[in-house]
Short mmCIF file of C-alpha atoms and ligand atoms in Angstrom, two decimals:
data_model
loop_
_atom_site.label_atom_id
_atom_site.label_comp_id
_atom_site.label_asym_id
_atom_site.label_seq_id
_atom_site.Cartn_x
_atom_site.Cartn_y
_atom_site.Cartn_z
CA MET N 26 54.26 -56.68 108.10
CA CYS N 27 52.14 -53.83 108.50
CA LEU N 28 50.47 -53.49 104.97
CA GLN N 29 47.06 -53.92 105.81
CA ASN N 30 44.73 -51.54 104.61
CA ASN N 31 47.52 -49.82 102.83
CA VAL N 32 47.09 -48.46 99.42
CA GLU N 33 49.88 -50.08 96.93
CA LEU N 34 50.45 -48.93 93.42
CA VAL N 35 52.45 -51.47 91.25
CA THR N 36 53.78 -50.34 87.84
CA GLY N 37 53.60 -52.82 85.09
CA ALA N 38 51.24 -55.27 87.24
CA ALA N 39 49.45 -56.37 84.24
CA SER N 40 52.30 -59.12 83.67
CA GLY N 41 55.04 -61.05 85.14
CA ILE N 42 56.70 -60.03 88.45
CA GLY N 43 54.35 -56.94 88.68
CA GLU N 44 51.35 -58.80 88.61
CA GLN N 45 52.62 -61.31 91.03
CA CYS N 46 53.78 -58.38 93.57
CA ALA N 47 49.97 -57.10 93.39
CA ARG N 48 48.68 -60.46 93.95
CA MET N 49 50.92 -60.60 97.05
CA LEU N 50 50.59 -57.77 98.58
CA SER N 51 46.67 -57.72 97.94
CA ASN N 52 47.10 -61.35 99.97
CA PHE N 53 48.43 -58.80 102.93
CA GLY N 54 45.34 -56.88 102.97
CA ALA N 55 46.22 -53.96 100.94
CA SER N 56 44.19 -52.29 98.31
CA VAL N 57 46.47 -52.67 95.24
CA VAL N 58 46.77 -50.26 91.95
CA ILE N 59 47.44 -52.33 89.01
CA ALA N 60 48.99 -49.42 86.68
CA ASP N 61 50.33 -50.52 83.21
CA LEU N 62 50.37 -49.15 79.49
CA SER N 63 47.81 -52.12 78.97
CA LEU N 64 44.48 -50.80 80.55
CA GLU N 65 42.75 -53.85 79.46
CA LYS N 66 45.19 -56.28 80.59
CA ALA N 67 45.32 -54.17 83.88
CA GLN N 68 41.71 -54.70 84.54
CA ARG N 69 41.62 -58.16 83.90
CA VAL N 70 44.39 -58.43 86.51
CA ALA N 71 42.35 -56.25 89.02
CA SER N 72 39.14 -58.04 88.10
CA SER N 73 40.78 -61.54 89.17
CA ILE N 74 42.05 -60.12 92.45
CA VAL N 75 38.46 -58.39 93.21
CA ALA N 76 36.81 -61.83 92.35
CA THR N 77 39.00 -63.42 95.19
CA GLY N 78 38.11 -60.87 97.73
CA GLY N 79 41.05 -58.48 97.22
CA LYS N 80 40.72 -55.01 96.70
CA ALA N 81 42.07 -53.62 93.27
CA ILE N 82 41.83 -51.05 90.61
CA ALA N 83 43.35 -50.90 87.46
CA VAL N 84 45.01 -47.39 86.24
CA SER N 85 46.14 -46.58 82.51
CA MET N 86 49.72 -45.74 82.91
CA ASP N 87 52.76 -44.97 80.65
CA VAL N 88 55.72 -44.54 83.26
CA THR N 89 57.82 -42.49 80.69
CA ASN N 90 54.99 -39.78 80.46
CA GLU N 91 54.80 -37.08 83.26
CA GLU N 92 51.11 -36.44 82.59
CA SER N 93 50.02 -39.98 82.78
CA VAL N 94 51.98 -40.62 85.78
CA ASN N 95 50.39 -38.02 87.57
CA ALA N 96 47.06 -38.80 86.47
CA GLY N 97 47.35 -42.19 87.81
CA ILE N 98 48.55 -41.46 91.04
CA ASP N 99 46.15 -38.52 91.39
CA ARG N 100 43.52 -40.77 90.63
CA THR N 101 44.87 -43.41 93.31
CA VAL N 102 44.91 -40.87 95.90
CA LYS N 103 41.26 -39.55 94.95
CA GLU N 104 39.58 -43.14 95.03
CA LEU N 105 41.43 -44.86 97.62
CA GLY N 106 42.54 -41.88 100.25
CA GLY N 107 46.41 -41.59 99.69
CA ILE N 108 49.38 -43.99 98.66
CA ASP N 109 51.65 -46.06 101.19
CA VAL N 110 53.74 -48.20 98.83
CA LEU N 111 54.89 -47.56 95.47
CA VAL N 112 55.96 -50.50 93.66
CA SER N 113 58.10 -49.41 90.60
CA ASN N 114 58.35 -52.28 88.12
CA ALA N 115 57.63 -51.42 84.76
CA GLY N 116 60.07 -52.63 82.29
CA THR N 117 61.25 -54.14 79.17
CA GLN N 118 64.58 -55.38 77.49
CA ILE N 119 66.05 -54.92 74.33
CA VAL N 120 69.08 -56.61 73.32
CA ALA N 121 72.12 -55.71 70.76
CA PRO N 122 75.92 -55.13 70.79
CA VAL N 123 76.78 -51.62 71.43
CA GLU N 124 77.99 -50.75 67.91
CA ALA N 125 74.59 -51.82 66.71
CA TYR N 126 72.21 -50.24 69.46
CA SER N 127 70.12 -47.69 68.15
CA PHE N 128 69.82 -44.48 70.25
CA ALA N 129 66.09 -44.64 70.04
CA ASP N 130 66.20 -48.41 71.92
CA TRP N 131 68.64 -46.92 74.30
CA LYS N 132 66.58 -43.75 74.94
CA LYS N 133 63.28 -46.14 75.31
CA ILE N 134 65.18 -48.56 77.74
CA LEU N 135 66.26 -45.62 79.76
CA ALA N 136 63.12 -43.83 79.95
CA ILE N 137 60.88 -46.73 81.07
CA HIS N 138 63.41 -47.79 83.66
CA LEU N 139 64.77 -44.67 84.99
CA ASP N 140 62.29 -41.91 83.78
CA GLY N 141 59.67 -44.08 85.22
CA ALA N 142 61.12 -44.75 88.49
CA PHE N 143 61.97 -40.82 88.76
CA LEU N 144 58.43 -39.90 87.55
CA THR N 145 56.29 -42.39 89.84
CA SER N 146 58.38 -41.65 92.76
CA LYS N 147 58.37 -37.88 92.37
CA ALA N 148 54.52 -37.89 92.03
CA ALA N 149 54.33 -40.64 95.08
CA ILE N 150 56.43 -39.11 97.44
CA ARG N 151 54.49 -35.64 97.51
CA HIS N 152 51.74 -37.83 98.63
CA MET N 153 53.58 -39.78 101.30
CA TYR N 154 54.47 -36.43 103.30
CA VAL N 155 51.11 -35.54 103.72
CA GLY N 156 50.18 -35.69 107.37
CA LYS N 157 53.19 -37.31 107.94
CA ARG N 158 51.97 -40.36 106.16
CA GLY N 159 55.05 -41.95 105.18
CA GLY N 160 55.41 -44.95 102.68
CA SER N 161 57.75 -47.50 101.15
CA ILE N 162 59.25 -47.01 97.47
CA VAL N 163 60.26 -50.60 96.34
CA TYR N 164 62.16 -50.45 92.92
CA MET N 165 62.46 -53.77 90.55
CA GLY N 166 66.13 -53.73 89.75
CA SER N 167 68.04 -56.73 88.63
CA VAL N 168 71.05 -58.80 89.13
CA HIS N 169 71.94 -56.36 86.27
CA SER N 170 71.76 -53.71 89.02
CA HIS N 171 75.27 -55.38 90.10
CA GLU N 172 76.70 -57.21 87.28
CA ALA N 173 77.00 -56.62 83.56
CA SER N 174 76.23 -59.10 80.46
CA ARG N 175 76.83 -58.71 77.04
CA LEU N 176 74.13 -57.06 74.52
CA LYS N 177 72.57 -55.15 77.54
CA SER N 178 74.14 -51.77 77.66
CA ALA N 179 71.00 -49.87 78.27
CA TYR N 180 69.15 -52.38 80.70
CA VAL N 181 72.48 -52.69 82.64
CA THR N 182 73.03 -49.28 82.97
CA ALA N 183 69.46 -48.43 83.73
CA LYS N 184 69.21 -51.18 86.58
CA HIS N 185 72.95 -49.71 88.08
CA GLY N 186 71.01 -46.50 88.12
CA LEU N 187 67.95 -47.70 90.05
CA LEU N 188 70.62 -48.28 92.92
CA GLY N 189 71.38 -44.33 92.85
CA LEU N 190 67.88 -43.31 92.87
CA ALA N 191 66.98 -45.80 95.86
CA ARG N 192 69.78 -44.44 97.83
CA VAL N 193 69.06 -40.89 96.97
CA VAL N 194 65.34 -41.23 97.66
CA ALA N 195 66.27 -42.74 101.06
CA LYS N 196 68.85 -39.92 102.06
CA GLU N 197 66.51 -37.42 100.92
CA ASP N 198 63.31 -39.03 102.27
CA GLY N 199 64.06 -41.13 104.97
CA ALA N 200 64.03 -38.70 107.69
CA ARG N 201 60.18 -37.65 106.84
CA GLY N 202 59.32 -41.66 106.74
CA VAL N 203 59.58 -42.63 102.91
CA ARG N 204 62.23 -45.73 102.86
CA ALA N 205 63.40 -47.03 99.44
CA ASN N 206 65.07 -50.51 98.45
CA VAL N 207 65.64 -52.35 95.32
CA VAL N 208 65.03 -55.78 94.66
CA CYS N 209 67.33 -57.72 92.11
CA PRO N 210 65.92 -60.74 90.79
CA GLY N 211 67.91 -63.17 88.41
CA PHE N 212 65.87 -64.56 85.09
CA VAL N 213 62.33 -65.20 85.63
CA ARG N 214 60.58 -66.77 82.88
CA THR N 215 58.26 -63.92 81.95
CA PRO N 216 57.52 -62.07 78.47
CA LEU N 217 60.50 -60.09 79.05
CA ALA N 218 62.90 -62.93 79.57
CA ASP N 219 61.47 -65.42 77.09
CA LYS N 220 61.44 -62.56 74.26
CA GLN N 221 65.22 -62.34 74.68
CA ILE N 222 65.91 -65.88 74.41
CA PRO N 223 65.60 -66.23 70.32
CA GLU N 224 67.11 -62.73 70.27
CA GLN N 225 69.96 -63.45 72.09
CA ALA N 226 70.65 -66.65 70.27
CA LYS N 227 70.59 -64.84 66.78
CA GLU N 228 73.18 -62.17 68.20
CA LEU N 229 75.62 -64.72 69.80
CA GLY N 230 75.12 -67.43 67.28
CA LEU N 231 74.12 -70.04 69.66
CA SER N 232 71.10 -72.42 69.89
CA GLU N 233 68.16 -71.47 72.26
CA GLN N 234 69.17 -74.16 74.80
CA ASP N 235 72.52 -73.02 75.10
CA VAL N 236 71.20 -69.44 75.52
CA VAL N 237 69.45 -70.74 78.45
CA LYS N 238 72.13 -73.08 79.88
CA ASN N 239 75.13 -71.16 79.14
CA VAL N 240 74.16 -67.53 79.11
CA MET N 241 71.63 -66.99 81.47
CA LEU N 242 71.53 -69.49 84.11
CA LYS N 243 75.45 -70.41 83.75
CA GLU N 244 76.51 -68.43 86.89
CA THR N 245 73.57 -69.95 89.10
CA VAL N 246 74.38 -72.64 91.66
CA ASP N 247 71.61 -75.00 90.24
CA GLY N 248 70.66 -74.11 86.81
CA GLU N 249 67.36 -72.98 87.95
CA PHE N 250 65.27 -69.84 86.52
CA ARG N 251 63.65 -67.88 89.64
CA THR N 252 60.00 -67.78 89.78
CA VAL N 253 57.91 -64.64 89.72
CA GLU N 254 56.96 -65.69 93.50
CA ASP N 255 60.47 -65.71 94.38
CA ALA N 256 61.21 -62.13 92.92
CA ALA N 257 57.66 -60.84 94.51
CA ASN N 258 58.22 -62.51 97.95
CA THR N 259 60.81 -59.80 98.77
CA VAL N 260 58.21 -57.25 98.06
CA PRO N 261 55.94 -57.26 101.27
CA PHE N 262 59.36 -57.66 103.29
CA LEU N 263 60.83 -54.40 102.14
CA ALA N 264 57.65 -52.50 101.72
CA GLY N 265 56.07 -53.50 105.24
CA PHE N 266 59.36 -53.41 107.25
CA GLU N 267 58.32 -51.89 110.49
CA SER N 268 61.31 -49.49 111.15
CA SER N 269 63.31 -46.99 109.39
CA ALA N 270 66.32 -49.07 109.55
CA LEU N 271 66.43 -50.75 106.35
CA MET N 272 66.54 -48.02 103.49
CA GLY N 273 69.02 -47.46 100.33
CA GLN N 274 69.30 -51.48 100.32
CA SER N 275 69.35 -54.13 97.51
CA ILE N 276 68.12 -57.85 97.75
CA ILE N 277 69.40 -60.07 95.17
CA VAL N 278 67.37 -63.17 94.44
CA SER N 279 69.41 -64.74 92.09
CA HIS N 280 69.93 -68.63 93.06
CA GLY N 281 73.78 -67.45 93.46
CA TRP N 282 74.21 -65.74 90.48
CA ALA N 283 75.35 -62.71 92.18
CA MET N 284 76.42 -62.16 95.69
CA ASN N 285 77.22 -58.47 96.21
P1 LIG K 6 56.81 -58.27 81.95
O1 LIG K 6 56.99 -58.38 80.33
O2 LIG K 6 56.12 -59.82 82.19
O3 LIG K 6 55.91 -57.30 82.36
C1 LIG K 6 56.42 -56.04 82.25
C2 LIG K 6 55.26 -55.01 82.23
O4 LIG K 6 55.64 -53.65 81.82
C3 LIG K 6 54.12 -55.54 81.33
O5 LIG K 6 52.62 -55.70 81.83
C4 LIG K 6 54.08 -54.27 80.26
O6 LIG K 6 52.78 -53.84 79.77
C5 LIG K 6 54.54 -52.80 81.39
N1 LIG K 6 55.14 -51.79 81.06
C6 LIG K 6 56.03 -51.44 80.01
N2 LIG K 6 56.49 -50.47 79.43
C7 LIG K 6 55.45 -49.66 80.32
C8 LIG K 6 55.35 -48.29 80.59
N3 LIG K 6 55.90 -47.53 79.56
N4 LIG K 6 54.41 -47.81 81.23
C9 LIG K 6 53.79 -48.73 81.97
N5 LIG K 6 53.76 -50.17 82.07
C10 LIG K 6 54.67 -50.65 81.03
O7 LIG K 6 58.36 -58.07 82.42
P2 LIG K 6 58.92 -58.84 83.74
O8 LIG K 6 59.98 -59.93 83.76
O9 LIG K 6 57.86 -59.27 84.89
O10 LIG K 6 59.51 -57.41 84.28
C11 LIG K 6 59.11 -56.83 85.53
C12 LIG K 6 60.49 -56.01 85.85
O11 LIG K 6 61.32 -57.09 86.43
C13 LIG K 6 60.97 -55.16 84.85
O12 LIG K 6 61.38 -53.88 85.67
C14 LIG K 6 62.38 -56.14 84.51
O13 LIG K 6 63.58 -55.41 84.20
C15 LIG K 6 62.45 -56.70 86.02
N6 LIG K 6 63.35 -57.86 85.85
C16 LIG K 6 62.88 -59.30 85.06
C17 LIG K 6 63.57 -60.22 85.42
C18 LIG K 6 62.94 -61.28 84.31
O14 LIG K 6 64.33 -62.18 83.94
N7 LIG K 6 62.02 -61.44 83.94
C19 LIG K 6 64.79 -60.21 86.01
C20 LIG K 6 65.16 -59.26 86.71
C21 LIG K 6 64.15 -58.11 86.52
#
């Protein structure tokens, strides 16, 4: 995998899966940009990568805001000389049945997941064309890019939408050296997953233990959560794939929950 000396920007990299993606890409010798809503947390992650010999900078970025996205990508290009890989990972979750799902929450979920993926792709791709540099975009989808679950109308809609965006980017930009693919993890114990356990228990009238066992992990072959490493391990593979053969694909990492 040719990731050494690449410039790789990960959104939502101050926590969970995104943080692990950034650490993993740094281990391959890339300069990583920790882009997150929380600059303080992003700086902490960047500092700890630098402290262990890696190259990292922190950037404040709200992926739902075009100016903020463009400023973060421009700063990356100015300070590090370009951008080779975008990992569009920032996300959140809000659970409620459709009839009670507030329109504001619906728009928030779609904005972070879909507007964020679109705006960061748009800003990064322009720089990937310069000098025929090329590049790779990895979207953090979910098993919910392929499967539905109760209480998650906006999230499932957004995660399905990422498959469409990745395929269009691959069709439009593949011939110009920009590949796009999607990683689709099952449940990973991060703040995003932990928050929804009591919320689902309340909505479904179950204990938190039952939510974990009989809702979240029910369809897996072994009742196990994925780890941040499981999810992040697929990113260097997709990002660093050495030919344009692999694009517009999604890889599901779910302990057998979904096998599309
Ligand atoms: P997390 O809560 O640990 O991290 C999410 C990060 O995104 C946070 O650092 C947060 O500050 C950042 N963020 C939120 N809104 C943002 C915005 N507007 N602009 C910039 N940054 C923003 O969550 P995670 O579980 O690591 O989730 C990362 C991605 O993985 C998400 O896209 C999520 O949907 C996906 N995913 C998670 C799971 C899971 O079970 N945890 C499963 C499948 C997919």
